[in-house]
């Protein structure tokens, strides 16, 4: 799997800010020996009113393994910011955080389980919300076997998510489930949330706030062979990953790839154009089509 297009955080300032914040908060509280005390608990929320944990618990992982798997997934899911834009992705992040937190609080109030004394901390809401569009929108492009077991190019993302989900057993399973529910509600467009946009200065704030990504380059001029119905900056992302497309006759897309994109709801002509421009890379073609659809 190509990891969602060009390497680094090009055109993904919100995802970059999330990764940096998680790393800094985890290291800071880890040095202080407080990393295991940052998660939400019934006692902290309903009796001690430690409301600051609503913020901190979303950015600091409770252990190094969780940090590694969590940052890996956040880095991969930057593909969704490139597809829908930083503004809408900011809405998705805020919605996932707020809804998953509300669901966690309701679960703590309802269950009152002693084994859930303190939930694990970290951006579980954002990470597991992202598995909803990952499952529904990202197609499988490669299948292979290892010792007779079938895998796809998406398997490693699922395995990383499964490891994170079970990292602290019940303490991590509950936040993960709440994240999946939050992602499902966003997908269902509850309260027309997918139409909401923040003022443009918020998205630009993340661009100024986050550090420059390694390997970032100045935007290139649009290529002449970019399909007219595809946003030019999306096409530039693909061109950064692939050479200029040769004549269509030499890279005619496989019928199976076209059928996969058509089954996702795209028309045949657009699917074929996107595959040609992406040199038959199914993931890159999907990114182009989803980005064009969002405008």
mmCIF file of C-alpha atoms in Angstrom, residues 44 82 88 107 132 212 267 274 277:
data_model
loop_
_atom_site.group_PDB
_atom_site.id
_atom_site.type_symbol
_atom_site.label_atom_id
_atom_site.label_comp_id
_atom_site.label_asym_id
_atom_site.label_seq_id
_atom_site.Cartn_x
_atom_site.Cartn_y
_atom_site.Cartn_z
ATOM 1 C CA UNK A 44 -12.211 11.869 38.085
ATOM 2 C CA UNK A 82 -5.708 14.960 1.416
ATOM 3 C CA UNK A 88 -13.369 19.270 6.513
ATOM 4 C CA UNK A 107 -20.329 4.346 29.258
ATOM 5 C CA UNK A 132 -14.804 3.638 9.115
ATOM 6 C CA UNK A 212 7.571 21.733 8.035
ATOM 7 C CA UNK A 267 -18.796 6.637 -13.243
ATOM 8 C CA UNK A 274 -8.116 8.574 -12.821
ATOM 9 C CA UNK A 277 -3.329 9.429 -14.577
#
